[in-house]
Coordinates of C-alpha atoms in Angstrom, one line a residue:
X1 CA 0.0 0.0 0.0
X2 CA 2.8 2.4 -0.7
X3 CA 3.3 4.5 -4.0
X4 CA 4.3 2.5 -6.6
X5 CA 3.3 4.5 -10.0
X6 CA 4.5 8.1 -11.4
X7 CA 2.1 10.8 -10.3
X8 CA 0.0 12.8 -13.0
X9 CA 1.4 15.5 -14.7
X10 CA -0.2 18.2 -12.9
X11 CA 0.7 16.9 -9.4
X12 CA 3.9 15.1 -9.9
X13 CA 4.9 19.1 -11.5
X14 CA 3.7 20.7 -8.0
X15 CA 5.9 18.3 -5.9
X16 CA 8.6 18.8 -7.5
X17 CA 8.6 22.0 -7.0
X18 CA 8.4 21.6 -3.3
X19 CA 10.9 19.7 -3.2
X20 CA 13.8 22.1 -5.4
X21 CA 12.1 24.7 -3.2
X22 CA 12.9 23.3 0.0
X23 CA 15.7 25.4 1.6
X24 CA 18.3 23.2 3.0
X25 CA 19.3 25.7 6.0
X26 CA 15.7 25.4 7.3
X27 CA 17.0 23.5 10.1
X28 CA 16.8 23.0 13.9
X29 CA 19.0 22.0 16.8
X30 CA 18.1 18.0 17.6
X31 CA 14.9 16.9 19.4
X32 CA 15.5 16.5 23.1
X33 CA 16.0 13.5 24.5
X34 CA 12.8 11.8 25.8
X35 CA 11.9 9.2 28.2
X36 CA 10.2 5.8 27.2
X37 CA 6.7 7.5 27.8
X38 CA 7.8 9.8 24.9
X39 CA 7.9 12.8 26.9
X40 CA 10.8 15.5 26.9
X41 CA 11.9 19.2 27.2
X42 CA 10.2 21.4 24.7
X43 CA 12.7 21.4 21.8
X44 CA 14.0 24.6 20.4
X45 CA 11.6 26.8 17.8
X46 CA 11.6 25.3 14.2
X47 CA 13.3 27.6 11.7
X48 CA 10.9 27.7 8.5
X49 CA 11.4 29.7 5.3
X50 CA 9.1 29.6 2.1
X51 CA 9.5 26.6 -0.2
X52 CA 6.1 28.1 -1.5
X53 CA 5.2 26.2 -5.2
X54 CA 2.8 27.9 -7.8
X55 CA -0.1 25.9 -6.3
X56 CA 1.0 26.6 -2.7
X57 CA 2.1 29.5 -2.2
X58 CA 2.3 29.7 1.5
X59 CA 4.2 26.9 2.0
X60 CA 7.1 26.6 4.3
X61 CA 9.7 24.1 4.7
X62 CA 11.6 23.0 7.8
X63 CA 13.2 19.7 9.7
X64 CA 13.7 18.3 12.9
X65 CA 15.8 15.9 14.2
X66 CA 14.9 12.7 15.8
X67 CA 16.8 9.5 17.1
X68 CA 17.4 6.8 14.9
X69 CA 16.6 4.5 18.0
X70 CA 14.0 5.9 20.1
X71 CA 15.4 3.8 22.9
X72 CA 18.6 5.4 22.6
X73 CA 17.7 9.1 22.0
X74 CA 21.5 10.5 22.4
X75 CA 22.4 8.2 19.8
X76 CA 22.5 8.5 16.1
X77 CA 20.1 11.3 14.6
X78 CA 18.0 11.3 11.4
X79 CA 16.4 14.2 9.9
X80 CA 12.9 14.8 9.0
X81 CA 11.5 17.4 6.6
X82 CA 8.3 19.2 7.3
X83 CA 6.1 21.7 5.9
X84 CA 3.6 24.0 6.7
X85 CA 1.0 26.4 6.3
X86 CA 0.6 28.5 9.0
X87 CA -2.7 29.5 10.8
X88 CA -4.0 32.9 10.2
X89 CA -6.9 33.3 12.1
X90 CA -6.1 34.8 16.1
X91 CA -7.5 32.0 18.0
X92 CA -5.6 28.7 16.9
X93 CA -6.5 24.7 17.1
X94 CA -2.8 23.8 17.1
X95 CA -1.4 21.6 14.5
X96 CA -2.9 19.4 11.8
X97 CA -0.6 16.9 11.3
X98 CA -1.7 15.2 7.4
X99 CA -0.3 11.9 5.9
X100 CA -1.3 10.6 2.7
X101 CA -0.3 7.0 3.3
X102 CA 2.5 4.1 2.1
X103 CA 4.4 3.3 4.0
X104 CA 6.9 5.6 1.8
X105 CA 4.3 8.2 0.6
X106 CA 6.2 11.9 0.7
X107 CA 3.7 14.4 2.4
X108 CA 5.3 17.5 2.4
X109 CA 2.4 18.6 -0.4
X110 CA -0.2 17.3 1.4
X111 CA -0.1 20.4 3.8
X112 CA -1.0 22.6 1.0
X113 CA -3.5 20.5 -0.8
X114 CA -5.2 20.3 2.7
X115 CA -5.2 23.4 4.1
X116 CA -6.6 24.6 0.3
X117 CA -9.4 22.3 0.4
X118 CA -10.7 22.8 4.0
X119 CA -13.0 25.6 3.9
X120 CA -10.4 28.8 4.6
X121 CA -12.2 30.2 7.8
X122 CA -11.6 26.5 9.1
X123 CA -8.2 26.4 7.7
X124 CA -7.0 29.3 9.1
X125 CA -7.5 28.1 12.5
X126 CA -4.9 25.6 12.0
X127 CA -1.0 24.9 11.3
X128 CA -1.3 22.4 8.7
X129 CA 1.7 20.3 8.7
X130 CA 3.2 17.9 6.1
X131 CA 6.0 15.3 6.9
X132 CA 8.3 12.9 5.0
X133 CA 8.6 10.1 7.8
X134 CA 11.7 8.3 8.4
X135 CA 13.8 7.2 5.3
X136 CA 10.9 9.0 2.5
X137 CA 11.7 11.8 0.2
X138 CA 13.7 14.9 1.5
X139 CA 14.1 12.9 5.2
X140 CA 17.6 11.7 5.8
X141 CA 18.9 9.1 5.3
X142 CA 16.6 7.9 2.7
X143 CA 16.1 4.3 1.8
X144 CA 17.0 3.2 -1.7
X145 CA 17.9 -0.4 -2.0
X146 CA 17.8 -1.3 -5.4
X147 CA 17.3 1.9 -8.2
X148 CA 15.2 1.1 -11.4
X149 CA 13.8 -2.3 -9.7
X150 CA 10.7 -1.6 -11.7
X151 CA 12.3 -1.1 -15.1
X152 CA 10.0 -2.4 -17.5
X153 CA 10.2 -5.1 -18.9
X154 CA 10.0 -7.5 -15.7
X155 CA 9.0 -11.5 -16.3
X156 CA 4.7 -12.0 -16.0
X157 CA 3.9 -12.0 -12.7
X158 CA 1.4 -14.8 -12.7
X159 CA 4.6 -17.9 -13.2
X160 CA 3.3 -20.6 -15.7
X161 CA 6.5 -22.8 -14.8
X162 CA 8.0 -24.1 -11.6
X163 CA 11.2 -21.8 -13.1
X164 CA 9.2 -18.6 -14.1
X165 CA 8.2 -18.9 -10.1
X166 CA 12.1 -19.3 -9.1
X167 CA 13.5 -16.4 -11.0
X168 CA 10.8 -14.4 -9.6
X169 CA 11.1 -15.3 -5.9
X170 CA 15.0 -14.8 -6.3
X171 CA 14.3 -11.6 -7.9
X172 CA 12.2 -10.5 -4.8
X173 CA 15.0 -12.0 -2.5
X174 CA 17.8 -10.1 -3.9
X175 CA 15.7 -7.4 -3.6
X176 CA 15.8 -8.1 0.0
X177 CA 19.2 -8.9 0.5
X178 CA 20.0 -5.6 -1.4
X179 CA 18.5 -3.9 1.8
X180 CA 20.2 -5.3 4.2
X181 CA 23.5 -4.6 2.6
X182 CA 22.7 -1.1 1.3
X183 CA 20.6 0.1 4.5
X184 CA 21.3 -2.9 7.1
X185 CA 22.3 0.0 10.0
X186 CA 18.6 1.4 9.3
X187 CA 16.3 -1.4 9.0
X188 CA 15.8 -2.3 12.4
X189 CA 14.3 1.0 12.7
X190 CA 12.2 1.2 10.2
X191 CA 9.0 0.4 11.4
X192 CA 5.7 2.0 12.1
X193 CA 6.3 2.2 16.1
X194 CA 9.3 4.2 15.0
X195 CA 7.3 6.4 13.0
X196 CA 4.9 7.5 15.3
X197 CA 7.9 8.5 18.1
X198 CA 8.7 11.0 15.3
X199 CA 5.8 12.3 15.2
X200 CA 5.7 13.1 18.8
X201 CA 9.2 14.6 18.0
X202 CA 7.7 16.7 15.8
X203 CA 4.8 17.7 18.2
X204 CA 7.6 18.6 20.7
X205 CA 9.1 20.7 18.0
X206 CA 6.0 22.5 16.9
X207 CA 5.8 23.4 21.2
X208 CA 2.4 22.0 20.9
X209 CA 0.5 20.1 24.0
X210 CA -1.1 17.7 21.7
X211 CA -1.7 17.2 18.1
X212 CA -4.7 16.6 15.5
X213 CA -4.2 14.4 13.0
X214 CA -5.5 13.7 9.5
X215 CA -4.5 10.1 7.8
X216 CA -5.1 8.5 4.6
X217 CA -5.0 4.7 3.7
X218 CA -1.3 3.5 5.8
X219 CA -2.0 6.7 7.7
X220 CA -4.7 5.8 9.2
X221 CA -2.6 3.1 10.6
X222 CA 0.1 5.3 11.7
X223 CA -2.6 7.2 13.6
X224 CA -3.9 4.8 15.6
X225 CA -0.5 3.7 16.2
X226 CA -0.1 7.1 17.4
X227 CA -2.4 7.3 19.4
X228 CA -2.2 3.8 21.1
X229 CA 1.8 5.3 22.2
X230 CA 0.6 8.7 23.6
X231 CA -2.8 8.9 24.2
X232 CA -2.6 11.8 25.8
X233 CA -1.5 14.1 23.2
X234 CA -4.4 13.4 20.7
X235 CA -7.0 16.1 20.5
X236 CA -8.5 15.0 17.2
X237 CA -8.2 12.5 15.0
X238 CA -9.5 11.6 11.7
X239 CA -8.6 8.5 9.5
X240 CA -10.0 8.1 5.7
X241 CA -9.5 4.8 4.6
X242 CA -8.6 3.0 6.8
X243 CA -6.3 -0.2 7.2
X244 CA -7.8 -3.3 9.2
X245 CA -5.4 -2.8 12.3
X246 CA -6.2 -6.8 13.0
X247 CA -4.7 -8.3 9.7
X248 CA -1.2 -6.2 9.4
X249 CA -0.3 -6.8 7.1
X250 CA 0.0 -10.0 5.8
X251 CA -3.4 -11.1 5.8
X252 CA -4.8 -7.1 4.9
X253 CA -2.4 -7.9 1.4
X254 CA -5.0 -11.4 1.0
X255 CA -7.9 -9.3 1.4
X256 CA -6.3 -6.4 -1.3
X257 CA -6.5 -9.0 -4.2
X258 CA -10.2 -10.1 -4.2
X259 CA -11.0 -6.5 -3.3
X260 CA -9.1 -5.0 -6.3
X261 CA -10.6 -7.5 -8.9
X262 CA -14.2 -6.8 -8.1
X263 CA -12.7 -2.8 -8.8
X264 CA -11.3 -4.4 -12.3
X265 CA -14.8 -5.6 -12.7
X266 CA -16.2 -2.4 -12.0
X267 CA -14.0 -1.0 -14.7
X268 CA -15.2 -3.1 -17.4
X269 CA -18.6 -2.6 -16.5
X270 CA -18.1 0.8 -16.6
X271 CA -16.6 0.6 -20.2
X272 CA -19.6 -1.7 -21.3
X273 CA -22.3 1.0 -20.2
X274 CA -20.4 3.7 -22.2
X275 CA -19.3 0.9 -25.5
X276 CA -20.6 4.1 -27.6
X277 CA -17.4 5.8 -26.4
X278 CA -15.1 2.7 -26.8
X279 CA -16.2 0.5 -28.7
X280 CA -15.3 -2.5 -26.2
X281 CA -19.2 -4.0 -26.2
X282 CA -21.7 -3.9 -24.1
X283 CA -21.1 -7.1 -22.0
X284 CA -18.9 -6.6 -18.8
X285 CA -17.7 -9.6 -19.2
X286 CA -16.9 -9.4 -23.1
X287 CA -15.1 -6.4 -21.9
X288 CA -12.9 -8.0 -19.0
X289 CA -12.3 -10.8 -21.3
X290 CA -11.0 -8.1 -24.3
X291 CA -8.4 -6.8 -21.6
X292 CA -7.3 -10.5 -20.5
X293 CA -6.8 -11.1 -24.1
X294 CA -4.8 -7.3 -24.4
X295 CA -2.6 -8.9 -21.6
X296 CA -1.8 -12.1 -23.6
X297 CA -0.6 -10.2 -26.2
X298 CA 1.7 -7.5 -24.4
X299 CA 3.0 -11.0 -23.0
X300 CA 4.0 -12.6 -26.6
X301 CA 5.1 -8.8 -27.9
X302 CA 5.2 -5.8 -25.3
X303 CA 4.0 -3.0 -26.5
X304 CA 7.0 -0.4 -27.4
X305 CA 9.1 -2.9 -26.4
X306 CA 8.0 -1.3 -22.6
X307 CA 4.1 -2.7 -21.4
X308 CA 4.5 -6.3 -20.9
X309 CA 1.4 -8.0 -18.6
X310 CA 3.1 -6.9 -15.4
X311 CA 3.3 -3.3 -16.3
X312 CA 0.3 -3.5 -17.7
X313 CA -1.2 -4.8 -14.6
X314 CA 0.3 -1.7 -12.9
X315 CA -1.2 0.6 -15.7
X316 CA -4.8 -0.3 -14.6
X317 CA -4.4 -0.8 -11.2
X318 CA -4.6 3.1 -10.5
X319 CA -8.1 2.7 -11.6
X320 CA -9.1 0.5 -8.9
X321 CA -8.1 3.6 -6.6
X322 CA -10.0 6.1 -7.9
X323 CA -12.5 6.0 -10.5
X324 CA -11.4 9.5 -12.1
X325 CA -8.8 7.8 -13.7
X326 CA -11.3 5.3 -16.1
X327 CA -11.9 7.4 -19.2
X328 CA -7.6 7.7 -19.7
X329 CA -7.6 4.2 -18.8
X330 CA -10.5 2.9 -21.5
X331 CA -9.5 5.2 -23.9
X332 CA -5.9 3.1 -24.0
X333 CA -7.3 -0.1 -23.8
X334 CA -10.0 0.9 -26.6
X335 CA -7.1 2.3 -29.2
X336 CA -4.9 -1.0 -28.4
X337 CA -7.8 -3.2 -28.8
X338 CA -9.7 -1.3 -31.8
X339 CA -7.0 0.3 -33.3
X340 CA -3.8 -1.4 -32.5
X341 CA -2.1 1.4 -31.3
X342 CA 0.2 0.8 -29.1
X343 CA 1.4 4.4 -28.3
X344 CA -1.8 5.1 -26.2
X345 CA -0.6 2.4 -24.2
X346 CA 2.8 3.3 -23.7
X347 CA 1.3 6.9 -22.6
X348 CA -1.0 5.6 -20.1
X349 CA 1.8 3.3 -18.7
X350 CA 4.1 6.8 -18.4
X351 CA 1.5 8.2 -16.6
X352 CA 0.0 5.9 -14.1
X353 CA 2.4 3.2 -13.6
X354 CA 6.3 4.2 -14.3
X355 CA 8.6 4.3 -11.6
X356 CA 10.4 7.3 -11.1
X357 CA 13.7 7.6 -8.6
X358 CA 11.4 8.9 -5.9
X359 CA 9.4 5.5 -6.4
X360 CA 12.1 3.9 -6.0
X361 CA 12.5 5.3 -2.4
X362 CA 8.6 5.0 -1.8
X363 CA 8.6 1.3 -2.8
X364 CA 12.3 0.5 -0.4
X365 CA 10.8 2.1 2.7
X366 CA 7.1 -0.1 1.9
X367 CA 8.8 -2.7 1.7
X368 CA 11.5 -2.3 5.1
X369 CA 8.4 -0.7 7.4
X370 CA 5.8 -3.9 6.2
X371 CA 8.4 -6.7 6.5
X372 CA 9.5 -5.1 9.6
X373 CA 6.3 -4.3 11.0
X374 CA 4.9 -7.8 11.5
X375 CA 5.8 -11.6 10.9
X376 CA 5.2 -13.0 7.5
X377 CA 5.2 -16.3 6.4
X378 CA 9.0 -17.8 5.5
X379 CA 7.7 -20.7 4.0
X380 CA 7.5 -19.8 0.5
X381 CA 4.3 -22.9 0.3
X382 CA 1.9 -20.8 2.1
X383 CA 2.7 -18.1 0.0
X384 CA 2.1 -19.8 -3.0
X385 CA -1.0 -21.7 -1.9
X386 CA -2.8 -18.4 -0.8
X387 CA -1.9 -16.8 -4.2
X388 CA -2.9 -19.5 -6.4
X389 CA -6.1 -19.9 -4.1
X390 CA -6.8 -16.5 -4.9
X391 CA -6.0 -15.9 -8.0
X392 CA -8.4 -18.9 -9.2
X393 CA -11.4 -15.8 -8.2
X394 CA -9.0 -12.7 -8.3
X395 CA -6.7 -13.2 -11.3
X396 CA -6.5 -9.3 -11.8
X397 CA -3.4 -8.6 -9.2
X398 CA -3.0 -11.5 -7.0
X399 CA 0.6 -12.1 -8.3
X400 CA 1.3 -8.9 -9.1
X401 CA 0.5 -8.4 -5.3
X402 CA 2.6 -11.5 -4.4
X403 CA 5.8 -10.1 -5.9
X404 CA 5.3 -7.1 -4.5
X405 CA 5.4 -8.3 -1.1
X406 CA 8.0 -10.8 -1.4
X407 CA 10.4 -9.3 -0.4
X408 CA 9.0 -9.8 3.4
X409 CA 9.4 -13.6 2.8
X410 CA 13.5 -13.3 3.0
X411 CA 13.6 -9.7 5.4
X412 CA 17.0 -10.1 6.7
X413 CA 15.5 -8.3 10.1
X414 CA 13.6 -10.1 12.4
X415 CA 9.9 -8.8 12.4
X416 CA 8.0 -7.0 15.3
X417 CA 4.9 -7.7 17.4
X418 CA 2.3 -5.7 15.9
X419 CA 0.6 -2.9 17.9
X420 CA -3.3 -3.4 19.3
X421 CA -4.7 -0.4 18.6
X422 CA -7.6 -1.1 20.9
X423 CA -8.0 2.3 22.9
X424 CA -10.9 3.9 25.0
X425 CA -8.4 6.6 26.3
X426 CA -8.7 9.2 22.6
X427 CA -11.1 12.0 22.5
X428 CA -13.5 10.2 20.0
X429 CA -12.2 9.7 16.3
X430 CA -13.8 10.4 12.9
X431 CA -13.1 7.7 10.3
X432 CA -14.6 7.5 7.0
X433 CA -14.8 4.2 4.9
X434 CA -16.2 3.5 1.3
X435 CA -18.0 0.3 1.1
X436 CA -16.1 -0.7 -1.9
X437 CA -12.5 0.5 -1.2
X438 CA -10.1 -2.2 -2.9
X439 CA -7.2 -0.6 -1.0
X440 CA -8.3 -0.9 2.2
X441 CA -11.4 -2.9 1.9
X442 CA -14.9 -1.8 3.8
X443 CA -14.1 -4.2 7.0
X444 CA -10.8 -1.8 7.9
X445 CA -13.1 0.7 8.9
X446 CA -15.7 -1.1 10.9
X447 CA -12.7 -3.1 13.1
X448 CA -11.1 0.2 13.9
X449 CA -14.2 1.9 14.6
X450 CA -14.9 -0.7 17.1
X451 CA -11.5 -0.8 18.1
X452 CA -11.6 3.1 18.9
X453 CA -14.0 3.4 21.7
X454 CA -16.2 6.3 21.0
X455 CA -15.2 7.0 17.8
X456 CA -18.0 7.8 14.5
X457 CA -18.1 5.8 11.2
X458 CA -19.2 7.5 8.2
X459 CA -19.5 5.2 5.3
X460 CA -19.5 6.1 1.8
X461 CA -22.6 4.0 0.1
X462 CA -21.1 2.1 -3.4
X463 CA -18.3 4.5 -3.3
X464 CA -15.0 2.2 -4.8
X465 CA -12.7 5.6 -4.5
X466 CA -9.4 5.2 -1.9
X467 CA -9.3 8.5 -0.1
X468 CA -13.1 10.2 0.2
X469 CA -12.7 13.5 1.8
X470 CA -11.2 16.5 0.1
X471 CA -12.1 14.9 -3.4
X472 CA -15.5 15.9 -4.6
X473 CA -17.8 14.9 -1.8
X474 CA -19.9 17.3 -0.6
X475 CA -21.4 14.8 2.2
X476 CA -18.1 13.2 3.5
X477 CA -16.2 16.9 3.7
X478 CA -19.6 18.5 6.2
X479 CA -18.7 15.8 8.4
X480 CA -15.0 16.3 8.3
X481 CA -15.6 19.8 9.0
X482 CA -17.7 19.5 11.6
X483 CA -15.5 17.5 13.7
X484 CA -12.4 19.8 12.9
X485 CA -14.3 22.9 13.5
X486 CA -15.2 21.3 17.1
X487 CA -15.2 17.7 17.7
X488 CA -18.8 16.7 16.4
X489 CA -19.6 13.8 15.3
X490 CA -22.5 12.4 13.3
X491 CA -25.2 11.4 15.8
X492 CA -25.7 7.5 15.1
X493 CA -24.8 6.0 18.4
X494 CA -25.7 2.6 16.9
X495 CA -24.0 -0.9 15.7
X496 CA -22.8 -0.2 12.2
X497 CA -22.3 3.5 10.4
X498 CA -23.3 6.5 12.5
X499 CA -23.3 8.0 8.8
X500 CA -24.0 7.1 5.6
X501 CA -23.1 9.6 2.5
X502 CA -23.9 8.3 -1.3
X503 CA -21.2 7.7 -4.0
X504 CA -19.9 10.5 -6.2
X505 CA -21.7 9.7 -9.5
X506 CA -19.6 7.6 -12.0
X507 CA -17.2 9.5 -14.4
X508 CA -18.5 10.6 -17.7
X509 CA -16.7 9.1 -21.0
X510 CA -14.2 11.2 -22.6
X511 CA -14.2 13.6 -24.3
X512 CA -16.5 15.0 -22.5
X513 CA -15.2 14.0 -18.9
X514 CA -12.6 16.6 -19.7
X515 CA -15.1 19.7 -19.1
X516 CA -16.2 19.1 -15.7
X517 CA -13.4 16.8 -14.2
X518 CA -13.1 16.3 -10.5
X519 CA -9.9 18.8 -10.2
X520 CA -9.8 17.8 -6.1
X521 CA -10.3 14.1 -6.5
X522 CA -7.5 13.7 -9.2
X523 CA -4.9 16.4 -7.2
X524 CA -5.8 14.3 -4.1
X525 CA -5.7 10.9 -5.7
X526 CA -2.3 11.8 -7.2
X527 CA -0.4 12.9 -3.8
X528 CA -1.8 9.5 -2.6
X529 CA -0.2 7.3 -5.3
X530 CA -0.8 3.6 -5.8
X531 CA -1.0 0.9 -3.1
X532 CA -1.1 4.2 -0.5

């Protein structure tokens, strides 16, 4: 659940900005030392200086240091990079700390894209404050194990040989063993206990009692985690999205692959309805079996020599995220198909599914905080039985998802305990759950609503989108802003959702999607990348 695929243009040009913006002397003495409660001295006041980009003007940049090994806080130091936008209004609610998920997303953006989208009096009453957790993006050191892993073309992902299986598990082994060469003095530390510390480092540094908190996807995750650690310095929390805190993570990757092929299904149906547009039929299932056959072919002959099946896997996947991205998507798959242009393809693949340097770091810190996090199985059988098991009803990603994850099967660091997140000592939480989420299927939310005493469930009715507030829906974003203006919650008090908002209505087919497209749900959907 990381970002695995290039950002869209328009986003992937506002990050970068950011981050050649970001001043490098924007620094601050280390964090104090802290006890194992978390607490310590107030560190020094952060040093911030614009880093502003053209669609975030007010953005500042900063970092803090924090201790490798939060058990050993005079030890070695790491740096984290933050950014803000400051509160205007005179009466303030402290910090907003946002996350757009991963493990390895960069949210240094995210601040700005926030604090934009809230409604401005709202907005104003709060710091809004990115972060690049350990190892991501302009955080240092940052974790790199092996550059260009994704280079197209890689071998199918689904193995139709005993061989085509070995080459790939070695291939996610060396991965592995790549880590703990390259970064072997930083993966025991890479974990999403670890993470949370720094973020009370970073409350420290921000001189603020306690913090709220906005998380997508894996940050919902690191919330709760959060707020399991220091209880006591949550004042509000809100998590969109939300990972099932009972099957980390192992078993929530099981759950991913039936989830994203009902998505894929959803696709093709979509496709169907509009076959006036495409082309494709009007059968979902003619449809889904048109882009099965499109991946037999990139298997015999990639197309450009660039999107073979597993990059073509990666292409659509996007589209099980967020359903804005289905006219690009059938549009590619119609000129292949139809027109055997390959070129459309190509473009699509450059735009959703290439893997860029700072994928590269995105993917290596997934892959050390996952395998890291919690136990996975080291007998290669049981991976193999659950995939094939699944893939017999999921054949969309199932393998893809396997290989992804295999590194975990060969970690060279011994995994953690995962944290219960159980906790009746929070202010009450504000989560917010679509019933057809393929990241972080519809159950995630209902086990960590139940798991947060108190806390308010807002489900999204036939909404298949990964990240619902601050993308278009007018129903979801009232109840966000209600609690962030001052703690309310929607009044269900029940078993179940306390509120229920209905789906954004499906995308229109291009061309004519291009006139009134969702500007907030594709900026959103693009800081939160794939698998995040």
């Amino acid at each position: 659940m990381t970002k695995r695929a290039g950002i869209l243009v328009a986003v992937g040009a506002t990050v970068a900005g950011l981050v050649t913006a970001a001043p490098s002397t924007a620094t601050t003495a280390s964090a104090p030392s802290t006890t194992s409660a978390g607490r310590g001295a107030p560190a020094a006041p952060l040093t911030w200086a614009g880093c502003g980009t053209k669609s975030y003007p007010a953005l500042q940049c900063s970092t803090v240091r924090a201790p490798l090994d939060h058990d050993n806080p005079s030890g070695r130091q790491i740096t984290l990079a933050l950014s803000r936008i400051p509160h205007t209004a005179k009466k303030s609610q402290g910090p907003l700390l946002v996350n757009p998920g991963g493990p390895g997303g960069s949210g240094l953006a995210m601040a700005g894209f926030v604090a934009s989208s809230l409604p401005s009096k709202l907005a104003a009453q709060y710091d809004v404050i990115g972060f690049d957790p350990r190892g991501v993006g302009r955080s240092t050191p940052a974790l790199d194990c092996v550059p260009k892993y994704f280079a197209p073309v890689r071998p199918d992902s689904v193995p139709d040989s005993y061989e085509a299986e070995r080459t790939a598990r070695d291939r996610a082994a060396s991965f592995a063993a790549a880590c703990g060469e390259k970064h072997g003095d930083l993966l025991p530390y890479m974990d999403t206990v670890s993470a949370a510390k720094d973020l009370d480092v970073i409350r420290r540094a921000l001189s603020a009692p306690q913090i709220n908190y906005l998380g997508y996807s894996y940050g919902t995750y690191l919330g709760a985690v959060y707020a399991k650690l220091f209880p006591e310095r949550v004042r509000r929390l809100v998590l969109d999205s939300v990972v099932d805190p009972d099957g980390v993570w192992y078993e929530d990757n099981l759950g991913q692959d039936h989830a994203f092929d009902a998505r894929h299904k959803a696709f093709a149906a979509w496709v169907a309805k509009n076959d006036a547009t495409y082309g494709l039929g009007d059968d979902p299932a003619a449809v889904e079996a048109a882009w099965y056959r499109m991946r037999d072919a990139v298997k015999k002959h990639p197309a450009a020599g660039k999107v073979g099946p597993g990059e073509l896997e990666d292409t659509f996947m996007p589209g099980a995220y967020y359903n804005g991205y289905w006219p690009r998507l059938a549009e590619a798959f119609a000129a292949y198909v139809n027109d055997k242009d390959q070129g459309a393809l190509t473009t699509a693949y450059e735009d959703f599914a290439a893997v860029d340097k700072s994928g590269d770091n995105g993917y290596s810190v997934y892959a050390a905080v996952q395998c890291r996090d919690a136990g996975w199985p080291r007998n290669w059988n049981t991976w193999r039985n659950d995939s094939w098991q699944a893939h017999r009803k999921a054949p969309f990603m199932t393998w893809n998802n396997t290989w992804y994850n295999a590194p975990c099967a060969t970690w060279p660091v011994e995994p953690l305990e995962p944290v219960r997140v159980t906790n009746d000592r929070i202010p009450p939480a504000l989560i917010l759950q679509a019933t057809d989420d393929a990241a972080t299927p519809y159950e995630g939310g209902v086990t960590m609503s139940r798991r947060l005493k108190g806390s308010g469930l807002v489900v999204e009715q036939g909404g298949g989108n990964h990240g619902i507030t601050l993308s278009g829906n007018d129903c979801l974003d009232a109840h966000l802003v209600d609690y962030l203006t001052d703690g309310t919650l929607p009044a269900g008090g029940g078993s179940g959702a306390d509120a229920v908002c209905d789906a954004l209505p499906e995308p229109k087919p291009a061309p004519a999607t291009k006139a009134g497209a969702n500007t907030r749900g594709s900026t959103l959907h693009g800081l939160l990348g794939f698998r995040g």
